[in-house]
Tab-separated table of C-alpha atoms in Angstrom:
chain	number	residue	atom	x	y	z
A	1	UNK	CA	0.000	0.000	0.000
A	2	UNK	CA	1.487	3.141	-0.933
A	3	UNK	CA	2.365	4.944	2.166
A	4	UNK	CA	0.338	8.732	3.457
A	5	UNK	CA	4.249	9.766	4.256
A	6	UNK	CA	4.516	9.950	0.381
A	7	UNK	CA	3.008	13.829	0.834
A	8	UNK	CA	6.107	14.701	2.815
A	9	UNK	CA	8.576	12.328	1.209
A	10	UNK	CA	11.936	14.388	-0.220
A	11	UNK	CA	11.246	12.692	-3.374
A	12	UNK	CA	7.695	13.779	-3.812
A	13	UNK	CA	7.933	16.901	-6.272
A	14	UNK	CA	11.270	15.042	-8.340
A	15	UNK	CA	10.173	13.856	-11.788
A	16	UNK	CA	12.942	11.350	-12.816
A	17	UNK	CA	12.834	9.647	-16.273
A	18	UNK	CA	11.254	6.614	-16.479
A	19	UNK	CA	9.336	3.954	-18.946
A	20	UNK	CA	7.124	5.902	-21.666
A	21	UNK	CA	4.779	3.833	-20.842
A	22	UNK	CA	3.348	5.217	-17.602
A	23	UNK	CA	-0.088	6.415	-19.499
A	24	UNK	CA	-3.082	7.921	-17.681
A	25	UNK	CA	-6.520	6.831	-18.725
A	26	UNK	CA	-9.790	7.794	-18.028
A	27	UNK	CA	-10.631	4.510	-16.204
A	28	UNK	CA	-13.198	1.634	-17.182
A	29	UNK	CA	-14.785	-2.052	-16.347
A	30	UNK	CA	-14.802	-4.786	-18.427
A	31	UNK	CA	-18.512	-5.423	-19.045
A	32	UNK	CA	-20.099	-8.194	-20.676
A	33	UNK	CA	-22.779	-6.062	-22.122
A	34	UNK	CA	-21.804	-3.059	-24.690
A	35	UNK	CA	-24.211	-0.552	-24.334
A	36	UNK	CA	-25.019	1.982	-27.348
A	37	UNK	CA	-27.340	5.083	-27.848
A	38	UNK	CA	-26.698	6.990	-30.835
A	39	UNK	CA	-30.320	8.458	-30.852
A	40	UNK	CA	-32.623	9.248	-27.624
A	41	UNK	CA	-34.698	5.913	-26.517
A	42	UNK	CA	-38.447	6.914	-26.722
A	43	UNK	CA	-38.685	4.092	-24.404
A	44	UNK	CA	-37.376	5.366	-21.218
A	45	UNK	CA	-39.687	8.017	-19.388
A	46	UNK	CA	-37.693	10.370	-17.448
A	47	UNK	CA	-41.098	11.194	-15.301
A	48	UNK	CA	-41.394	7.446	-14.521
A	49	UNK	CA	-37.956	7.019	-13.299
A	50	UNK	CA	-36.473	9.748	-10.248
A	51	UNK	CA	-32.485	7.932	-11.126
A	52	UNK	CA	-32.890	9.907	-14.751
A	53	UNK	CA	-33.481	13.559	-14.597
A	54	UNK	CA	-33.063	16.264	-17.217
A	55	UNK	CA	-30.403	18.641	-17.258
A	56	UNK	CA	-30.652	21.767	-14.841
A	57	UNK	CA	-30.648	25.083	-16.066
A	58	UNK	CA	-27.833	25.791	-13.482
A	59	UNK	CA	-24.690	26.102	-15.796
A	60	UNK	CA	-21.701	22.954	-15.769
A	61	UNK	CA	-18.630	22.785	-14.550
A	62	UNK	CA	-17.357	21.625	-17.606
A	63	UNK	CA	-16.375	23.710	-21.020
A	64	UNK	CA	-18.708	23.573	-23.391
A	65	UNK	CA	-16.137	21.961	-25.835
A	66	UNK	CA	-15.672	19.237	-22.948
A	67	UNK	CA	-19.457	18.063	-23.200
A	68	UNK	CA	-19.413	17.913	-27.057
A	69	UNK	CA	-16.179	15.781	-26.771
A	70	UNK	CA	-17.356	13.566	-24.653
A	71	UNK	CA	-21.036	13.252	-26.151
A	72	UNK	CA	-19.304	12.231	-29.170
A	73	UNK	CA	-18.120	9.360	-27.719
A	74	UNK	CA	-20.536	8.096	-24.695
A	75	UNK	CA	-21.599	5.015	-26.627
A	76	UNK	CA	-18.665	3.250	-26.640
A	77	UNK	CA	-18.494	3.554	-22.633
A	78	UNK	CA	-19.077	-0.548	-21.994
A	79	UNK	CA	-17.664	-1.400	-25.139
A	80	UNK	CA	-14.797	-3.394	-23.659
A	81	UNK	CA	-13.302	-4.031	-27.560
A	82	UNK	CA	-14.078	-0.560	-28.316
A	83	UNK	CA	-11.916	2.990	-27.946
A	84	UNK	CA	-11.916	2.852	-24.337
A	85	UNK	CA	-10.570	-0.705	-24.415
A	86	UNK	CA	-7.193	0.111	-22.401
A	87	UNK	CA	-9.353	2.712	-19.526
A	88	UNK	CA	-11.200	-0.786	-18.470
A	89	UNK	CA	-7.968	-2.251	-17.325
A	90	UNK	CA	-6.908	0.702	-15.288
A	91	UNK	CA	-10.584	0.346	-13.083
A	92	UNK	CA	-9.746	-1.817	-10.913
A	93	UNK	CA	-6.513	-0.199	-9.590
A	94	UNK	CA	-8.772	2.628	-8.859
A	95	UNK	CA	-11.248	0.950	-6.990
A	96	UNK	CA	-8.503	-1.226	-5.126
A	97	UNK	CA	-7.201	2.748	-3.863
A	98	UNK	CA	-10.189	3.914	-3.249
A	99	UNK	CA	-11.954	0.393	-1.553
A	100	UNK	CA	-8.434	0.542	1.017
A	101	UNK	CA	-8.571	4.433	1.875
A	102	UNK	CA	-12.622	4.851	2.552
A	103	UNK	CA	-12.621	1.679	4.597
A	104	UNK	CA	-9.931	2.738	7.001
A	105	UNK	CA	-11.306	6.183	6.971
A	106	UNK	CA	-14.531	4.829	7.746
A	107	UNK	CA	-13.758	1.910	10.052
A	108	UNK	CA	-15.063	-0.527	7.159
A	109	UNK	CA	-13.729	-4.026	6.291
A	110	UNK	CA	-11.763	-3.744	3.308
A	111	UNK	CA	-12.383	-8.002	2.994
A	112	UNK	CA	-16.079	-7.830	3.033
A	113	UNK	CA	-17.954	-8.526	0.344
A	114	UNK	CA	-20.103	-5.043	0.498
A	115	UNK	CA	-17.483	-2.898	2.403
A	116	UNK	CA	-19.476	0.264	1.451
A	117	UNK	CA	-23.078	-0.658	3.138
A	118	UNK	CA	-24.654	2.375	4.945
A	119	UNK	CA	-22.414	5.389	2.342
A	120	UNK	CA	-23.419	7.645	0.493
A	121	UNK	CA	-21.118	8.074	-2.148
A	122	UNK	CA	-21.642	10.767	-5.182
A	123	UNK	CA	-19.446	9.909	-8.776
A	124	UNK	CA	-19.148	13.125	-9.934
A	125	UNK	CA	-18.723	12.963	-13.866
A	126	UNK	CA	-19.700	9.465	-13.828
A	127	UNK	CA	-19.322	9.185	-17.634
A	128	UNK	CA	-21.219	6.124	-18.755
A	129	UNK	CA	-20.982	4.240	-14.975
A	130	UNK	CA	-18.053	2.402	-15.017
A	131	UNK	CA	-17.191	3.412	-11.676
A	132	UNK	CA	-20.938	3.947	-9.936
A	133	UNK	CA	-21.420	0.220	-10.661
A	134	UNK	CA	-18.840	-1.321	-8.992
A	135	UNK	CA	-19.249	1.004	-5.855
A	136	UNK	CA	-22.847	-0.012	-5.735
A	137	UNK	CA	-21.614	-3.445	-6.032
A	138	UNK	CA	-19.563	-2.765	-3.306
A	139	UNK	CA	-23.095	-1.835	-1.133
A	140	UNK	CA	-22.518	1.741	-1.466
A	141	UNK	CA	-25.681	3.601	-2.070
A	142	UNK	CA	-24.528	5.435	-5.300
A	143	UNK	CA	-25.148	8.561	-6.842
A	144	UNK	CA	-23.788	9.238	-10.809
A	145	UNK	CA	-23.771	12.614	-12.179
A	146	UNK	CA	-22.818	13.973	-15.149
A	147	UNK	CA	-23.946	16.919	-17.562
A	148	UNK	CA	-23.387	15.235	-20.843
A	149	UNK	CA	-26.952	13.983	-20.948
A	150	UNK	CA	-26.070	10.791	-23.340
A	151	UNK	CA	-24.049	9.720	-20.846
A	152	UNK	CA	-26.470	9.310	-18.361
A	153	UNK	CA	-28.916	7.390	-20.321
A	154	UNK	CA	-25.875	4.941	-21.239
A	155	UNK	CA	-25.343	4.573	-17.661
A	156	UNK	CA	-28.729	4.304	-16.628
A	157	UNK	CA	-29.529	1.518	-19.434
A	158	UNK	CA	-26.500	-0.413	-18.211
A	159	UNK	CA	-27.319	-0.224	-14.806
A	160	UNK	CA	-30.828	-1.599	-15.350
A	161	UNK	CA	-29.042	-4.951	-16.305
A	162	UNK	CA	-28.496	-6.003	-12.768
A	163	UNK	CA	-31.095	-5.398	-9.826
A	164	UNK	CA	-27.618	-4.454	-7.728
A	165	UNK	CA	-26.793	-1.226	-9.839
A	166	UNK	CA	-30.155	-0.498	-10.836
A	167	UNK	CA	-30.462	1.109	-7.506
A	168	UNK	CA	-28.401	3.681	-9.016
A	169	UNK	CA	-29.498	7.253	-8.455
A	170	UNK	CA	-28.073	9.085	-12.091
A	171	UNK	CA	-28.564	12.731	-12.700
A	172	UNK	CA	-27.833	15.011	-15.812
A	173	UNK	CA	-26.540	17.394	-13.443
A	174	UNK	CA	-23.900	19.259	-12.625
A	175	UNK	CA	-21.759	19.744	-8.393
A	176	UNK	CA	-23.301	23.393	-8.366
A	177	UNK	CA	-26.566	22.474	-8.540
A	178	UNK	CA	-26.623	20.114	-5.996
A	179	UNK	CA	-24.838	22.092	-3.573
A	180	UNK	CA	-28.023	24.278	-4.489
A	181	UNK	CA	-30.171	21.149	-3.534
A	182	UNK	CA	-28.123	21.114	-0.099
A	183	UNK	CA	-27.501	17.070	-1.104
A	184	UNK	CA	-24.658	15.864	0.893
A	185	UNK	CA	-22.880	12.719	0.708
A	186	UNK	CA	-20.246	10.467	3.125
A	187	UNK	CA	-17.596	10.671	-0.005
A	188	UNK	CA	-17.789	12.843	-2.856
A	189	UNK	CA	-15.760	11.062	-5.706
A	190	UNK	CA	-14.458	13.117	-8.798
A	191	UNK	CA	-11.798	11.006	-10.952
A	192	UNK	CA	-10.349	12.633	-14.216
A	193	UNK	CA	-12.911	15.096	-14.009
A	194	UNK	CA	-11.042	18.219	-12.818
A	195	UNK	CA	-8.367	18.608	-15.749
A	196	UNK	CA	-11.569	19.331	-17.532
A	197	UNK	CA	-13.460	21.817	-15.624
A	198	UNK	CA	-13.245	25.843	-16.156
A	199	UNK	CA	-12.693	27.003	-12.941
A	200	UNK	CA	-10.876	24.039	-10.773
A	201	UNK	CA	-10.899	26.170	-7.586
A	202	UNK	CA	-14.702	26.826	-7.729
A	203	UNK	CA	-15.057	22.919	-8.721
A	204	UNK	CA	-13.395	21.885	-5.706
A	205	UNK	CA	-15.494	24.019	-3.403
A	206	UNK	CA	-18.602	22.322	-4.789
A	207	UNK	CA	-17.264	18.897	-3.954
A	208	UNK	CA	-16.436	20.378	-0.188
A	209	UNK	CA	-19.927	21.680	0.039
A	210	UNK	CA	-21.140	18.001	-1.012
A	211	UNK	CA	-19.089	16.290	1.449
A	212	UNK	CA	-20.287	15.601	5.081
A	213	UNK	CA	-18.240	16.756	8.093
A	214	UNK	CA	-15.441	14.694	8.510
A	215	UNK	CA	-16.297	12.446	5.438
A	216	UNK	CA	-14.230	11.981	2.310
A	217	UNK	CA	-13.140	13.601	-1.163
A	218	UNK	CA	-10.764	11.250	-3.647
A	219	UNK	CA	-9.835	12.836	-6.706
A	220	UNK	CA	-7.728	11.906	-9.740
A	221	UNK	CA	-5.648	13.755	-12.211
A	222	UNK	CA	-2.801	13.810	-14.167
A	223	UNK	CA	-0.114	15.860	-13.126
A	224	UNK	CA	1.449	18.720	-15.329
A	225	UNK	CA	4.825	17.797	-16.138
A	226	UNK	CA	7.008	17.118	-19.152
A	227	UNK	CA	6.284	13.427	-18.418
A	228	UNK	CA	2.746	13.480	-18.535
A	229	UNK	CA	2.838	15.343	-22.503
A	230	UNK	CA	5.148	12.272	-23.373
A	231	UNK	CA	3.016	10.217	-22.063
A	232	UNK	CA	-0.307	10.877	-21.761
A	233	UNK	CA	-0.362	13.320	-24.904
A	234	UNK	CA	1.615	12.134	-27.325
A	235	UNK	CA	1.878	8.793	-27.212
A	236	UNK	CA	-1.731	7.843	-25.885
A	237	UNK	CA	-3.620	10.476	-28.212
A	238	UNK	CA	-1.199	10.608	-30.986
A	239	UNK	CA	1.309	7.124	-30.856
A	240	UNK	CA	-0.479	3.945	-29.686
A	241	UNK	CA	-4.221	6.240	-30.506
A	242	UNK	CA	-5.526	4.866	-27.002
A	243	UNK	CA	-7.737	8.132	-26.625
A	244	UNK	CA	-9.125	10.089	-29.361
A	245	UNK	CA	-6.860	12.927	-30.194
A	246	UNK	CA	-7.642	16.117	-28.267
A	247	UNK	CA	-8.868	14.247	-25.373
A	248	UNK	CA	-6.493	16.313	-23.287
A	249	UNK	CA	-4.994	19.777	-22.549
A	250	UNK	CA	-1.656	19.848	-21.060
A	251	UNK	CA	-2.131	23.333	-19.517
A	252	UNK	CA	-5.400	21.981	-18.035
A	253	UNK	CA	-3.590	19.692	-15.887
A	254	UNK	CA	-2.829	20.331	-12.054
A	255	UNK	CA	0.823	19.250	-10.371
A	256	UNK	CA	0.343	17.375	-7.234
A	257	UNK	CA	1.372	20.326	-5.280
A	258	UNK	CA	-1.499	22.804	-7.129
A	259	UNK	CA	-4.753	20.057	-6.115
A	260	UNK	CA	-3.688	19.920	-2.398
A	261	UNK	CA	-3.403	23.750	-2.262
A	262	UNK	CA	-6.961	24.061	-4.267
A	263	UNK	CA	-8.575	21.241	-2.023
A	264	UNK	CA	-6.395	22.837	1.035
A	265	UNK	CA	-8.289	26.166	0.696
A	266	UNK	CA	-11.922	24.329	-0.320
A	267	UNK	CA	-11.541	23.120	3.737
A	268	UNK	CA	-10.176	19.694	2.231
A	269	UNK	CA	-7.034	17.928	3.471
A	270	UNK	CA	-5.058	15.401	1.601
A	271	UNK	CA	-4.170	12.494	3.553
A	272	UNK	CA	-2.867	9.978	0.919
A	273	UNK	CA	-1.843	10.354	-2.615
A	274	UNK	CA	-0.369	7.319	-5.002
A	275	UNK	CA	0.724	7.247	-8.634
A	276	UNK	CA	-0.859	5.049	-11.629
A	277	UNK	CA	1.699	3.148	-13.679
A	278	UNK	CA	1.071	0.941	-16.275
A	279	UNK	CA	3.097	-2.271	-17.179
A	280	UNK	CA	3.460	-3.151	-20.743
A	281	UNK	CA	4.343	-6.344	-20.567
A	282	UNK	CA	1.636	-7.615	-18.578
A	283	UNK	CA	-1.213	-4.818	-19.725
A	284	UNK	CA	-1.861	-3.876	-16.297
A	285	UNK	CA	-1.910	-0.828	-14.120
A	286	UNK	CA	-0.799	-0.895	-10.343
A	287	UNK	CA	-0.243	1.413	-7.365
A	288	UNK	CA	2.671	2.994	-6.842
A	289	UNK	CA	4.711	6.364	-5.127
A	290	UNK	CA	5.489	7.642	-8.849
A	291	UNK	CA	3.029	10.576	-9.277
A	292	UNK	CA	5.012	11.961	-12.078
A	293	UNK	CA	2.126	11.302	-14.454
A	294	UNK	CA	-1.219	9.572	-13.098
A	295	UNK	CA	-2.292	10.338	-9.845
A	296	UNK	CA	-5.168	10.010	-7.150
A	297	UNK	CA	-5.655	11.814	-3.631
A	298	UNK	CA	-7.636	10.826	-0.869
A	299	UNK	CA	-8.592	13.876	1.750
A	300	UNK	CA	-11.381	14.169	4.568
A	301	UNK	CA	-13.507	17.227	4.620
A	302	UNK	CA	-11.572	19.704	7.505
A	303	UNK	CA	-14.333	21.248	10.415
């Protein structure tokens, strides 16, 4: 497990060179049932149905040239063969960091079957629900939100499949708006969301205002660094064609040092942070101190 002294660690801020390979991906879970809407389904009533809810008029967090990125591509989410092929592998290393820090935060067993019974836990840009699903699975009760709206009806098709995830609240929403609800949640989960918002400083005071007192905020990211265009840029948009080209800003992207000052001043403290690397040899992503490229911070919401 990588260790919380990693924040303090001498090495922590040094970006040596290492294999090109160390990619970040949005992440993904291998599902045996592709889900596709290229057109609205006349057959799902969002008045019947309080999980699928139209837009707000409150505006996003994301740039408007985010949402038609993204929309372009929302039917491939559980296509496991498809574009997003190499983001379902790196799933599971999320969920293993995020399964480990919110049950010692929360006094949970991480060996349980359904560590998350009794939380609340919010996905905030929860794409097409690769990541809502296997929290729910987890016995988290699970809400997805996103404000591309055909990503919410992939999710909430896809959910329907199992009685589990169909407990699934999803929302075409946006963090603001909720705040404006006064929702709050036990852990507020935002993963590769925050490279794409406008204003990442107003985006992290919306997740604050969603978390509870003394619950929990894990966010991903990829850091800013030479690396990271290497990596991430050119050779996952442009060399191996992994991501669509364009997926990604460099200037967008936040050091490790930048998110825990933005969270810091939103009232949230990091606790824990760990690096994503990928192994090409084996095609599979695991844990490690390297933040250099991928990254993911776990923080509890300050009094």
């Amino acid at each position: 497990m990588v260790s919380s002294k990693l924040l303090t660690h001498p090495l922590w801020f040094r970006f040596l060179p290492r294999s090109l390979f160390n990619v970040r991906l949005f992440s993904s879970l291998p599902s045996q049932h592709p889900v596709s809407v290229s057109e609205p389904q006349n057959d799902i009533d969002p008045k019947s149905n309080n999980k699928f809810n139209k837009a707000s008029s409150t505006p996003s967090s994301l740039k408007e040239p985010e949402l038609a990125k993204f929309s372009a591509i929302a039917d491939t989410w559980w296509d496991s063969e498809g574009p997003f092929k190499p983001l379902h592998k790196m799933n599971p290393t999320r969920l293993a960091f995020i399964r480990s820090t919110l049950c010692r935060h929360f006094g949970k067993d991480p060996l349980s079957a359904r560590p998350f019974e009794g939380l609340r836990i919010i996905d905030v840009g929860c794409g097409g629900g690769i990541l809502s699903e296997p929290l729910a699975l987890m016995g988290a009760t699970v809400t997805g939100i996103d404000a591309v709206e055909k990503n919410i009806k992939i999710a909430h098709l896809h959910a329907g499949l199992d009685p589990t995830t169909s407990t699934i609240e999803y929302c075409c929403t946006t963090a603001e708006k909720l705040v404006d609800e006064q929702r709050k949640f036990d852990a507020v989960i935002a993963l590769e969301v925050i490279e794409h918002v406008a204003d990442p400083s107003e985006f992290c005071k919306s997740l604050a205002a969603l978390t509870v007192h003394e619950g929990a905020t894990v966010v991903s990211t990829i850091n800013r660094s030479m690396r990271s265009y290497a990596t991430a840029i050119v050779a996952a948009e442009y060399l191996l064609q992994w991501l669509p080209k364009g997926t990604h800003q460099w200037s967008s992207f936040l050091t490790p040092e930048e998110l825990t000052m933005i969270l810091k001043r939103a009232s949230i403290d990091v606790k824990e942070m760990a690096g994503f690397v990928y192994n090409p040899i084996n095609r599979r992503w695991s844990l490690s101190d390297d933040i250099s490229v991928n990254f993911i911070a776990f923080a509890t919401k300050e009094s």
